[in-house]
Short mmCIF file of C-alpha atoms and ligand atoms in Angstrom, two decimals:
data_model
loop_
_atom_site.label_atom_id
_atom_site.label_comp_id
_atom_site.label_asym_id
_atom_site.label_seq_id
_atom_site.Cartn_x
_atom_site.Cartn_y
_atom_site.Cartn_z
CA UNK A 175 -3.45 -6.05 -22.05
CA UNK A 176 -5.87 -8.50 -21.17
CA UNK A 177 -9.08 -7.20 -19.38
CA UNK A 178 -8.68 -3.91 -20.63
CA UNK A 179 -10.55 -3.95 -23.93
CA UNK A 180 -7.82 -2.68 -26.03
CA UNK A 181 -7.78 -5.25 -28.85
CA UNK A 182 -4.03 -4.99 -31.00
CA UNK A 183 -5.81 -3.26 -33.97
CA UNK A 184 -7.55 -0.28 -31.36
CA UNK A 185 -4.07 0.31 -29.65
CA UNK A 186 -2.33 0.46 -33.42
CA UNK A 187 -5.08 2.54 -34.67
CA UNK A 188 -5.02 5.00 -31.28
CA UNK A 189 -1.32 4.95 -31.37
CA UNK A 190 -0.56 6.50 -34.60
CA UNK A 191 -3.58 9.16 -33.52
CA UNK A 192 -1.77 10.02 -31.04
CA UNK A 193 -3.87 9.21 -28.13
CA UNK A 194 -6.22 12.00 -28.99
CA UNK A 195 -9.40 9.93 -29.73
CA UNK A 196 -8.96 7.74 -26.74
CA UNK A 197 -11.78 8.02 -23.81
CA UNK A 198 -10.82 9.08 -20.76
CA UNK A 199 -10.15 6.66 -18.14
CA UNK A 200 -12.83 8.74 -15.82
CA UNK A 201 -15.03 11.81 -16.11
CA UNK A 202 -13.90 14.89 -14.65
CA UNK A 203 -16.53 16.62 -13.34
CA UNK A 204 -16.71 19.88 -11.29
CA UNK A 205 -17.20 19.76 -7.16
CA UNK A 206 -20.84 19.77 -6.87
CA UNK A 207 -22.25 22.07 -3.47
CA UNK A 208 -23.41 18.12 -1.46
CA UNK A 209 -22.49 14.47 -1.35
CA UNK A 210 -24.42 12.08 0.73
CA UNK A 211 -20.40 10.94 1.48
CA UNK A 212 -17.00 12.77 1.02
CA UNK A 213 -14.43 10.29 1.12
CA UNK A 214 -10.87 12.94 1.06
CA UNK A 215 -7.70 11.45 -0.24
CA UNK A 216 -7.51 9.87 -3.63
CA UNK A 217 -4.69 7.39 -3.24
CA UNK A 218 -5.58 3.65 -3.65
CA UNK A 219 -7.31 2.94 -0.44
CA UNK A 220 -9.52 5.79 -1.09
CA UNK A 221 -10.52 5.06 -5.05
CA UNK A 222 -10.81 1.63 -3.20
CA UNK A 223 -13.25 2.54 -0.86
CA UNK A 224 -15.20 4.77 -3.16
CA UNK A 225 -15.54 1.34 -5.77
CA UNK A 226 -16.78 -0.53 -3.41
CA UNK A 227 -19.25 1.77 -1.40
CA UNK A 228 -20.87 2.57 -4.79
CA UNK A 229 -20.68 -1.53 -5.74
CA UNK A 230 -21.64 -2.38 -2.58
CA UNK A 231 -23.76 0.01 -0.92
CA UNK A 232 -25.46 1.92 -3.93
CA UNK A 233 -28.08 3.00 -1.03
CA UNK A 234 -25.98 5.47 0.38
CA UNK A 235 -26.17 7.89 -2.79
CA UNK A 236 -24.09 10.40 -3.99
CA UNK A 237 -20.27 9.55 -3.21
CA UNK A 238 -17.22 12.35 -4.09
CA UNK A 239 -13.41 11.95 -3.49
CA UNK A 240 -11.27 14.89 -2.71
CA UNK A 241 -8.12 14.85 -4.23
CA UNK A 242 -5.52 17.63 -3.31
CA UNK A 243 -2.98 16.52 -5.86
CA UNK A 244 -3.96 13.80 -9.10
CA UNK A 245 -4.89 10.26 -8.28
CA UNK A 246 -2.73 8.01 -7.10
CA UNK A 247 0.26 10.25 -6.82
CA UNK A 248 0.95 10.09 -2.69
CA UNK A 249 2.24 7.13 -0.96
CA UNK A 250 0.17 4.99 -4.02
CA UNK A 251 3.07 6.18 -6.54
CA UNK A 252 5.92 5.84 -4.18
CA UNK A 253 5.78 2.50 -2.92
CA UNK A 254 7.99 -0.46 -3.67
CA UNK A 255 4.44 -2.67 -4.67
CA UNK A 256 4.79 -5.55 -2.20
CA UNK A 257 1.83 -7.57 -1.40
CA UNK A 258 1.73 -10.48 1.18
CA UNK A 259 -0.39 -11.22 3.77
CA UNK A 260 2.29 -13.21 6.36
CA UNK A 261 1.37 -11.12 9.53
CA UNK A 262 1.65 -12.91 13.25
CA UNK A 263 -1.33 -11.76 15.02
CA UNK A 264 -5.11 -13.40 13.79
CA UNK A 265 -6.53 -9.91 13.71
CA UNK A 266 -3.78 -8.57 10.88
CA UNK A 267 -3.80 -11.89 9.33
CA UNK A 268 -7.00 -12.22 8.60
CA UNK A 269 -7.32 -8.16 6.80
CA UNK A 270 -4.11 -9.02 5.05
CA UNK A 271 -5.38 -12.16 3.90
CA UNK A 272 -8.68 -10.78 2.77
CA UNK A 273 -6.75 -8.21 1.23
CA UNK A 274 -4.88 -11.07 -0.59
CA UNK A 275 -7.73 -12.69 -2.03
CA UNK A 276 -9.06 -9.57 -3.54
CA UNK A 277 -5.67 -9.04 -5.61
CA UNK A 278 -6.23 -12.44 -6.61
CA UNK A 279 -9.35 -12.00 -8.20
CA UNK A 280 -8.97 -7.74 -9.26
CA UNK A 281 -7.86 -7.68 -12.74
CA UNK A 282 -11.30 -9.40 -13.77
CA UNK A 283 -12.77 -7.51 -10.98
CA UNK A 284 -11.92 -4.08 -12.25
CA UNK A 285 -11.76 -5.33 -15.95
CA UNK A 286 -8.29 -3.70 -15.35
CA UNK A 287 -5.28 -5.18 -15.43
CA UNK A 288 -3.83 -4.41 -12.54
CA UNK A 289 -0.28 -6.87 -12.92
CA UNK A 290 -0.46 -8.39 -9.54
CA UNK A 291 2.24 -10.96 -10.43
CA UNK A 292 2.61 -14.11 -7.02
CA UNK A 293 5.98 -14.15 -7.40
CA UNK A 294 6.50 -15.19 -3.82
CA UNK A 295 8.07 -13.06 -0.99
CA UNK A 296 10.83 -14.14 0.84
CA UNK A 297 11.86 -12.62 4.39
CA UNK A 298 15.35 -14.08 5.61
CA UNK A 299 16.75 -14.49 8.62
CA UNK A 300 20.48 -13.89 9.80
CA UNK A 301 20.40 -14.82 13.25
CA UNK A 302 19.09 -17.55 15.75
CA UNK A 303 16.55 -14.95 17.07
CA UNK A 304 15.51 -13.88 13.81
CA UNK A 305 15.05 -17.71 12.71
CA UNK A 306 12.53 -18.45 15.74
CA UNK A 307 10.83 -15.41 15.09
CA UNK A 308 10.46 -16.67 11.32
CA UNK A 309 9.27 -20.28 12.50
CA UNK A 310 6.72 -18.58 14.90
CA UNK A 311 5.28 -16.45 12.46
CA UNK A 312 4.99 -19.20 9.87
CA UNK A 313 3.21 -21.65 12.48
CA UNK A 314 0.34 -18.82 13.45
CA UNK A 315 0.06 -18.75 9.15
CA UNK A 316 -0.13 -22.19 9.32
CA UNK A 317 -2.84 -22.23 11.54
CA UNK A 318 -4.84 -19.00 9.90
CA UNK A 319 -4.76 -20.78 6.49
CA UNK A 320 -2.11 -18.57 5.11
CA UNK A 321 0.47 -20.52 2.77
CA UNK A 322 4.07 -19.70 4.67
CA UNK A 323 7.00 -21.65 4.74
CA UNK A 324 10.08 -21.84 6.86
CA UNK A 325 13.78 -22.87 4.53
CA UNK A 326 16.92 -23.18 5.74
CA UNK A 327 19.96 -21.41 3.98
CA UNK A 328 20.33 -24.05 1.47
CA UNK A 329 17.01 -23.73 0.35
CA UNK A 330 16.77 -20.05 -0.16
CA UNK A 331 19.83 -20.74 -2.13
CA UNK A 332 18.41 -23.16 -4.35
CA UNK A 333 15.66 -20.75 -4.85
CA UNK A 334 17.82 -17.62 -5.12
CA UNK A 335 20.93 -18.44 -6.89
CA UNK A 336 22.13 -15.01 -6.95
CA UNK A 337 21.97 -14.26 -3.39
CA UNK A 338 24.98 -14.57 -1.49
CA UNK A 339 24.45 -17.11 1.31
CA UNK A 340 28.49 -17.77 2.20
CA UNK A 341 28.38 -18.34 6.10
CA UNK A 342 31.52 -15.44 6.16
CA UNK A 343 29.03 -12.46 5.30
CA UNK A 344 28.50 -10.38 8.01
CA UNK A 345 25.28 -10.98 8.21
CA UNK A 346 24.96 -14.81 7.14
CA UNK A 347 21.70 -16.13 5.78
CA UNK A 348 20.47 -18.50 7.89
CA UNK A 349 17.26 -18.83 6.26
CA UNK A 350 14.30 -17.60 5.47
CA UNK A 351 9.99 -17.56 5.50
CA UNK A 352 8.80 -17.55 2.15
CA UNK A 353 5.21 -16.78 0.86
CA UNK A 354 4.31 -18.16 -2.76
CA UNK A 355 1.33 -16.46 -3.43
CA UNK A 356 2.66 -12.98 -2.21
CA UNK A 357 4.44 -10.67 -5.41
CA UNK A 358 4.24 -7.13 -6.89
CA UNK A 359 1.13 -5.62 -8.62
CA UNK A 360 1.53 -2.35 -10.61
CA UNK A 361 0.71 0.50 -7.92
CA UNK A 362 -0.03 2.82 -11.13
CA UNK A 363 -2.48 0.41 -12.71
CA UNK A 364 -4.30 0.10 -9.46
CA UNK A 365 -5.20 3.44 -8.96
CA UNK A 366 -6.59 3.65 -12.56
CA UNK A 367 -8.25 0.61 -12.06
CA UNK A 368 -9.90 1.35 -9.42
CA UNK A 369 -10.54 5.04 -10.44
CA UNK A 370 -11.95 4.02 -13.89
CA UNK A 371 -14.49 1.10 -12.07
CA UNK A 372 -15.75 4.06 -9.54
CA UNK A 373 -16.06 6.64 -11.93
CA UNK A 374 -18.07 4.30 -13.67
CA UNK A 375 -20.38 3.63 -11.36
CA UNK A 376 -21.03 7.46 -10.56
CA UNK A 377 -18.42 8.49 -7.95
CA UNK A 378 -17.22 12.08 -8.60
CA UNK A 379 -13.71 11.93 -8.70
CA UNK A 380 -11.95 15.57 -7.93
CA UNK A 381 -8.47 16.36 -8.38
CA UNK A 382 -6.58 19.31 -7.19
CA UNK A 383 -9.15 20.02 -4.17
CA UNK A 384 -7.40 20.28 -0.98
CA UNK A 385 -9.76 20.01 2.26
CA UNK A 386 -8.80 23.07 4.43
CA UNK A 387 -10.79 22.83 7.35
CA UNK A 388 -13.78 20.92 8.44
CA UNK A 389 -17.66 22.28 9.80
CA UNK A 390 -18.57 20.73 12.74
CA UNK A 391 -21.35 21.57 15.13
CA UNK A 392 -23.71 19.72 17.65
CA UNK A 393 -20.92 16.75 17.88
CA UNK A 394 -21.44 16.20 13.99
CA UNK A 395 -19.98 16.87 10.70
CA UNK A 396 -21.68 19.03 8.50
CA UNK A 397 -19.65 19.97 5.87
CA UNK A 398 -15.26 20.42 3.82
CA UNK A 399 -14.45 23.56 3.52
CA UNK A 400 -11.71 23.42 -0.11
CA UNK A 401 -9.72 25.54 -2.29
CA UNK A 402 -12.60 25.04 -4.85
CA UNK A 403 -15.10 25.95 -2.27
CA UNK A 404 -17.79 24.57 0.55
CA UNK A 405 -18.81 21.20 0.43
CA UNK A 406 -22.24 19.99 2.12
CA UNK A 407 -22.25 16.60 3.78
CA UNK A 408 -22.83 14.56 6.88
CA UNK A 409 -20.64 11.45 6.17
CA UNK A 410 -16.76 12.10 5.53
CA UNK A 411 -13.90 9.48 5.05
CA UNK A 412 -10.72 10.62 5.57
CA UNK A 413 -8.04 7.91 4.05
CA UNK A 414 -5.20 10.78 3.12
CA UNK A 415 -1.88 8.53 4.70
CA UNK A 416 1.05 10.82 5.66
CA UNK A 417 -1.09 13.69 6.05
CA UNK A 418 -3.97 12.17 8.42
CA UNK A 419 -2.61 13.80 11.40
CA UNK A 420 -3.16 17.35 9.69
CA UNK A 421 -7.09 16.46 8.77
CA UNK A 422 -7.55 14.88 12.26
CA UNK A 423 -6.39 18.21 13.74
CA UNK A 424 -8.78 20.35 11.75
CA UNK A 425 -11.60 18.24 13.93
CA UNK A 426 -10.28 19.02 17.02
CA UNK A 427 -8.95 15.16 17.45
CA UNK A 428 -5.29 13.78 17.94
CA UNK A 429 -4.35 10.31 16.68
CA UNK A 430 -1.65 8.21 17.73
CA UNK A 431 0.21 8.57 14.71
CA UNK A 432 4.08 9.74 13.63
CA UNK A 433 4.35 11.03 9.94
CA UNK A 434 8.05 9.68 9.01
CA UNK A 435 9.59 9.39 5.53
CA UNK A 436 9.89 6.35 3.77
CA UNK A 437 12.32 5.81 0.97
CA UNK A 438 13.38 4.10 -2.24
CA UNK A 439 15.04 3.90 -5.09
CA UNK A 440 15.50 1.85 -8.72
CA UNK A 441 18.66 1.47 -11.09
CA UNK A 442 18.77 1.52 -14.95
CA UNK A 443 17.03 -1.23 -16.64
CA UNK A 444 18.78 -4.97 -17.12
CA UNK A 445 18.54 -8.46 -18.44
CA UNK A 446 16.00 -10.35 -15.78
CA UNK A 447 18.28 -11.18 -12.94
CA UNK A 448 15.46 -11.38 -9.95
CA UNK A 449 11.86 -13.21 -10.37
CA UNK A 450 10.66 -12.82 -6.15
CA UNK A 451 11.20 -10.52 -3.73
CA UNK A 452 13.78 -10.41 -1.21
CA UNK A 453 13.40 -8.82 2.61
CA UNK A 454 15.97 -8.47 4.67
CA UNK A 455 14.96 -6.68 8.55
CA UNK A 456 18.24 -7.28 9.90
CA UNK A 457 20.47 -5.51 6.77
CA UNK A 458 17.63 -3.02 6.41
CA UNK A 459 16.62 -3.49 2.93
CA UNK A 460 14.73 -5.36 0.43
CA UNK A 461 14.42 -5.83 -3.52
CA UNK A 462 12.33 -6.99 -6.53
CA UNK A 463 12.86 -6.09 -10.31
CA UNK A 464 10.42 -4.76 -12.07
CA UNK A 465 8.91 -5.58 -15.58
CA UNK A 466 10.82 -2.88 -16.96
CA UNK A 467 14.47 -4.57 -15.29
CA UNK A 468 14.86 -1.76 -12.92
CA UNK A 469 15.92 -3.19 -9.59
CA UNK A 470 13.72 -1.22 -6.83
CA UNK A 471 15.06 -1.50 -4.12
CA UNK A 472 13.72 0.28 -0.48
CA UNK A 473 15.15 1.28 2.89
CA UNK A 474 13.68 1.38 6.46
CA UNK A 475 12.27 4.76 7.22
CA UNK A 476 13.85 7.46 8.50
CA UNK A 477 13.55 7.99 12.08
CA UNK A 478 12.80 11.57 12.44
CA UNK A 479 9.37 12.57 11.65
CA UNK A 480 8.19 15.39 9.07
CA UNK A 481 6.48 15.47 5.62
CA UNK A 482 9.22 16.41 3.06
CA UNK A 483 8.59 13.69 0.44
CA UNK A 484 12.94 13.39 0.16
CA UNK A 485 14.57 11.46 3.16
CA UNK A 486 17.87 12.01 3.98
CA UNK A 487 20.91 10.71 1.91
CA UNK A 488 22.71 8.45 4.98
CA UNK A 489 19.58 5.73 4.59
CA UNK A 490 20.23 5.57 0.88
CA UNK A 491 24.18 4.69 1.80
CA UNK A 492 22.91 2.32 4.26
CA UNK A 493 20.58 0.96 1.95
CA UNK A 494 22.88 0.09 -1.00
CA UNK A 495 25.09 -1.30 1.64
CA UNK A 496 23.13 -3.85 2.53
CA UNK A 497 21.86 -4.64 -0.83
CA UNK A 498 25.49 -5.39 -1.50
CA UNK A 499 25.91 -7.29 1.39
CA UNK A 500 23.06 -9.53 0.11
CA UNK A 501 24.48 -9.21 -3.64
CA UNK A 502 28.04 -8.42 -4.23
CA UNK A 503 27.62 -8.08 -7.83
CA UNK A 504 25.12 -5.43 -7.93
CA UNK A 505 28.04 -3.22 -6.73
CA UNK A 506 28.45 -1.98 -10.52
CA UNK A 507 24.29 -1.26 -10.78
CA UNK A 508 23.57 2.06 -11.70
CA UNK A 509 20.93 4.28 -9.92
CA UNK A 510 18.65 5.76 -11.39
CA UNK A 511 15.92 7.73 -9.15
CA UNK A 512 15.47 7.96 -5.04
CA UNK A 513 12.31 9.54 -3.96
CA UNK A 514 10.23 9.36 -0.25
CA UNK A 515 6.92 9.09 0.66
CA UNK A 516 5.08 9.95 3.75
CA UNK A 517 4.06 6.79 6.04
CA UNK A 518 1.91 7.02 8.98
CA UNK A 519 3.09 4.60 11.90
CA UNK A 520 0.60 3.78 14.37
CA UNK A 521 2.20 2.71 18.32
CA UNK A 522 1.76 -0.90 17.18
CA UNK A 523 2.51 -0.69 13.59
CA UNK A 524 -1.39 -1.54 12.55
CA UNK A 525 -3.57 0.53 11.09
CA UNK A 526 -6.58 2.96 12.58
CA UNK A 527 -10.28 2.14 11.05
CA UNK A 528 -12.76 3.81 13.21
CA UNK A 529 -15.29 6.26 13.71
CA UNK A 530 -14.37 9.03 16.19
CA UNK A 531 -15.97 11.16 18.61
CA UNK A 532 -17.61 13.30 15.87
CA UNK A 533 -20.47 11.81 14.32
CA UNK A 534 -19.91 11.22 10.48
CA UNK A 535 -16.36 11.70 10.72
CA UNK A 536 -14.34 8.54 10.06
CA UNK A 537 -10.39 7.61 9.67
CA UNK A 538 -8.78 5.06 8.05
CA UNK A 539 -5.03 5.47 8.25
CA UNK A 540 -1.82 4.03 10.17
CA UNK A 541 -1.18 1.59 7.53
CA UNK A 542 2.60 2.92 7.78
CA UNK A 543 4.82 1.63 5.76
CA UNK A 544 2.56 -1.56 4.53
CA UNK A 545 -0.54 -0.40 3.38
CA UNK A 546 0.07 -0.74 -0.82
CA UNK A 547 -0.94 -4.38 -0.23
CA UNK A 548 -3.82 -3.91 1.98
CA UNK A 549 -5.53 -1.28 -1.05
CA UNK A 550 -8.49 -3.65 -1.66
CA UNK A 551 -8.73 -4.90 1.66
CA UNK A 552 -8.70 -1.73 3.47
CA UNK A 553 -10.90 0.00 0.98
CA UNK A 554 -13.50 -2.91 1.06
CA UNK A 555 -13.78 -2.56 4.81
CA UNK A 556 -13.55 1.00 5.04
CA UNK A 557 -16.80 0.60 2.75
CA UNK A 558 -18.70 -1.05 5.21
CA UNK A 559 -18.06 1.26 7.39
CA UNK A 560 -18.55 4.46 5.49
CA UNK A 561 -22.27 2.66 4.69
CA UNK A 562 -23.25 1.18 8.10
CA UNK A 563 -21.55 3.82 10.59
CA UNK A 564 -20.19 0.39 12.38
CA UNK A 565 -16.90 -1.67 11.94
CA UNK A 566 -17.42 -4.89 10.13
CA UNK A 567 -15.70 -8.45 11.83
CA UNK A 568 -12.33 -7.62 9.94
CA UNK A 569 -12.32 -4.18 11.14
CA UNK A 570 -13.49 -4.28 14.28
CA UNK A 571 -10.04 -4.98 16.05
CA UNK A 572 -8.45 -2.13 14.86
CA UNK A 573 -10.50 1.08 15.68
CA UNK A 574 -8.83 3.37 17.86
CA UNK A 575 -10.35 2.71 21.18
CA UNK A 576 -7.23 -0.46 21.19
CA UNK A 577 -5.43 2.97 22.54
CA UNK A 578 -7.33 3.29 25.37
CA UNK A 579 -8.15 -0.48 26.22
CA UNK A 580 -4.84 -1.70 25.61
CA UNK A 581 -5.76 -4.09 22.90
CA UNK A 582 -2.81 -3.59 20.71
CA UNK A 583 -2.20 -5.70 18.19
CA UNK A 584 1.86 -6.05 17.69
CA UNK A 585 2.64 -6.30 14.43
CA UNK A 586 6.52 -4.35 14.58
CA UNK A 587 8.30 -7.88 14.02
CA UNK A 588 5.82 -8.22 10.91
CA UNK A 589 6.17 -4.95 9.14
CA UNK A 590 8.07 -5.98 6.63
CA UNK A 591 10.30 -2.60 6.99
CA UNK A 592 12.65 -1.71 10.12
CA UNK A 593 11.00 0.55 12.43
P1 LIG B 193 -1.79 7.80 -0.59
O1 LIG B 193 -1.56 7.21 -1.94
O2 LIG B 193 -0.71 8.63 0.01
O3 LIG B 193 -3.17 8.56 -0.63
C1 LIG B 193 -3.52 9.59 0.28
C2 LIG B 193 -3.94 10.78 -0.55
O4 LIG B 193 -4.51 11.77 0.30
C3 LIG B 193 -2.77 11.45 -1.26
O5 LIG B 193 -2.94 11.32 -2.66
C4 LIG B 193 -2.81 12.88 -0.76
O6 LIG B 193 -2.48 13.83 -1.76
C5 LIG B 193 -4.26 13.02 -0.30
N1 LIG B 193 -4.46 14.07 0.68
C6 LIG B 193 -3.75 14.31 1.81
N2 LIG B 193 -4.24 15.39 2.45
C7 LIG B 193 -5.30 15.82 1.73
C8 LIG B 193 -6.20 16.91 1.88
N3 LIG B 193 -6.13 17.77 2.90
N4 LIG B 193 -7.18 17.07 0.93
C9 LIG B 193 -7.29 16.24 -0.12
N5 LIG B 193 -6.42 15.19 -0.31
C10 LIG B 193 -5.45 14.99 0.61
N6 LIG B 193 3.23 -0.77 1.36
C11 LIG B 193 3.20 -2.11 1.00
O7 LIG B 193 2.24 -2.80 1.33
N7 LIG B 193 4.18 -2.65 0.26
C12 LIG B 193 5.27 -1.96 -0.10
O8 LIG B 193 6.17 -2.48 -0.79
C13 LIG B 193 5.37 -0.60 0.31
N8 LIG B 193 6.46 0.14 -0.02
C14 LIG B 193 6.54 1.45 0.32
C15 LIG B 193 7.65 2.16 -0.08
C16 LIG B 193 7.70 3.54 0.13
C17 LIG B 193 8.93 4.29 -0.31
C18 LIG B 193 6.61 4.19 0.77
C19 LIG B 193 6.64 5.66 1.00
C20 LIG B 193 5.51 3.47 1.21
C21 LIG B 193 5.46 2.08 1.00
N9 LIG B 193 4.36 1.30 1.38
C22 LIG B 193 4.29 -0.03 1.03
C23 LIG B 193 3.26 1.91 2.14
C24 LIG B 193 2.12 2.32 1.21
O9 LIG B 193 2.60 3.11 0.15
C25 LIG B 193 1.04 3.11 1.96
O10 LIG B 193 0.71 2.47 3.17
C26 LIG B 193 -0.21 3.18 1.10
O11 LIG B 193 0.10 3.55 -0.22
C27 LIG B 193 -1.19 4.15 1.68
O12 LIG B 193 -2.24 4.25 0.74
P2 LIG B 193 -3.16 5.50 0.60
O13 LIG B 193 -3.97 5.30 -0.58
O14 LIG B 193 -3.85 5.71 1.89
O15 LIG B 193 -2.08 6.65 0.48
O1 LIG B 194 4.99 -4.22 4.07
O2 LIG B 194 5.87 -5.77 2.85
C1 LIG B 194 5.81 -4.61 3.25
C2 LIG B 194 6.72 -3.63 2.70
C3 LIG B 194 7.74 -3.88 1.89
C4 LIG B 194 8.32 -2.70 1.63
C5 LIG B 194 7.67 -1.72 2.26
N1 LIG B 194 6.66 -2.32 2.92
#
């Protein structure tokens, strides 16, 4: 439990009390009548963003998050945890990377311990096209300063012993990129951590407060309205994933964005079997084990759109397919769980961090099926913004004007998750 001041004698002594006399991870407070800034959605990216506007900008006053559920329970609890930063384009790159670096340093940042664990990523490749692909995108790393490597089949295998590499699979493993300091962090931990370090410094954090509609007048926002009542305020964030398109529509303004489930699953717990993470595009699924043993294992999304947090049973049979195509003898592993999530894919599979044509009222969103491992990043950015009304140099390429201009930013071959 290091950085989380439980010493062994405190978690024995608050164990056999059970739990009653420990504090709170955060205050809960009631929705006060004005904020200086509303930031709505209280998933990672926005606890994120709240931390560091209060760290960083303690000028801008009072800061709230909306909540319409309890923290962290959206995309945040649903994802399968992977964090990398291998991206082809310098723009995505260099937020992923940034993102990167703040995992690195977050436990002692947060004083939480958020279990980011660099146990590599790898992302393999079963045909010629998907090799030069691989050895493209690992040559633009090399030259952003991103540690990416390209092995050949016998390599994975050395690395992967349990992976099934024989060159009569149907879809052979020709080789691979592989990112060391990628890995997993514990998406639970990080929205406590970061809920815990803004609460601390003063954010009101509000769960079960749906925003139902917006006041705007005179090109400006000037207020949420919420099933707890009216909130007062002239600068609103809006970081609520799967359901952006619905808060964008109660300004008036459509974004390029298609709301598609995303799912996944883990089976019972086992012996350690898996230490990395395994990504397969061209089989459609990938797979890490948790530190409980459970395999979790995810699909691509499913390609019609809609906001029922289930997915539809064909990917899961087209999932466990290909995990057995990758590992015959997880054929016997039992399931335990399937759930979906919501992800919001942008045109170009990057995400949306702008202001917009009302003044006050700014998105962050389109982070689609990749955005656990941007959290920090994206929040820390997002911060800026919410503080100086302007995009900062690592958001500037990615507000939404790029729809209008043209300057799209391609990351599909990147995403980590078929499309
Ligand atoms: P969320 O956690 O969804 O937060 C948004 C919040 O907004 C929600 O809590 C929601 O309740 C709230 N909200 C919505 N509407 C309102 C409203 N009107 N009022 C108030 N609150 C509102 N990414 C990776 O990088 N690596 C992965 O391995 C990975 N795996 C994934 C696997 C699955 C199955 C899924 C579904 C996603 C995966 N992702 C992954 C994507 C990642 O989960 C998301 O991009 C990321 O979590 C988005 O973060 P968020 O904090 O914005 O979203
Ligand atoms: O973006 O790396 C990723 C990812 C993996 C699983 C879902 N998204």
């Amino acid at each position: 439990m290091r950085g989380q001041n439980y010493s062994l004698w405190s978690l024995l002594k608050h164990g056999f009390k059970n739990h009653q006399t420990w504090e709170p991870a955060w205050e809960r407070v009631a929705l006060k009548p004005s904020y200086d800034v509303v930031i709505v959605g209280g998933g990672g990216h926005g606890l994120a963003t709240a931390y560091y506007l209060a760290k960083n900008h303690p000028q801008v006053g009072r800061i709230a998050v909306l909540e319409k559920g309890y923290l962290g329970g959206g995309n945040t609890a649903r994802n399968t945890t992977i964090v990398r930063s291998n991206y082809l384009w310098d723009e995505s790159a260099a937020i992923y990377e940034h993102s990167l670096k703040l995992w690195e340093g977050l436990t002692e940042d947060l004083n939480f311990n958020v279990m980011f664990s660099q146990r590599g990523v790898f992302n393999l490749g079963h045909t010629l096209q998907d090799m030069r692909d691989i050895e493209r995108r690992v040559n633009a790393n090399a030259l952003q300063g991103i540690d990416a490597h390209v092995l050949n089949a016998r390599e994975v295998k050395e690395k992967i012993p349990q992976l099934d590499c024989s060159r009569s699979r149907r879809y052979p493993v020709l080789g691979a990129s592989w990112q060391p300091r990628a890995g997993i962090a514990h998406h639970d931990a990080v929205a406590r951590g970061f809920a815990r370090a803004a609460s601390r410094l003063g954010v009101d954090l509000i769960e079960g407060c749906e925003v139902t509609g917006m006041d705007i007048s005179g090109g400006k926002i000037r207020g949420l309205q919420t099933n707890l009542g009216m909130v007062k305020t002239d600068r609103v964030g809006c970081v609520a994933a799967g359901h952006s398109s619905v808060l964008a529509k109660m300004a008036g303004l459509r974004m390029p964005l298609e709301s598609h489930p995303l799912q996944a699953f883990v089976s019972e717990s086992m012996q350690r079997v898996i230490d990395t993470v395994i990504m397969s595009n061209a089989v459609h699924g990938y797979l890490s084990q948790s530190d409980k043993g459970e395999l979790v294992i995810g699909a691509g999304i499913d390609s019609y759109l809609g906001y029922g947090q289930r997915g539809s049973p064909h990917v899961i049979e087209h999932t466990a397919a290909a995990i057995i195509e990758l590992f015959p003898q997880f054929s016997r592993v039992r399931m335990n769980r399937q759930w979906g999530g919501i992800v919001d894919v942008t045109p170009d599979a990057c995400p949306i961090i702008s202001k917009t044509a009302v003044q006050g009222l700014f998105f962050n969103c389109g982070w689609g099926t990749g955005g656990f491992k941007a959290t920090p990043g994206s929040g820390h950015v997002f911060a800026d913004m919410l503080a100086q009304g302007e995009p900062n140099a690592l958001a500037r390429s990615f507000t939404v004007d790029r729809f209008h201009t043209g300057h799209l930013i391609d990351e599909h071959g990147a995403a980590g998750v078929a499309h």
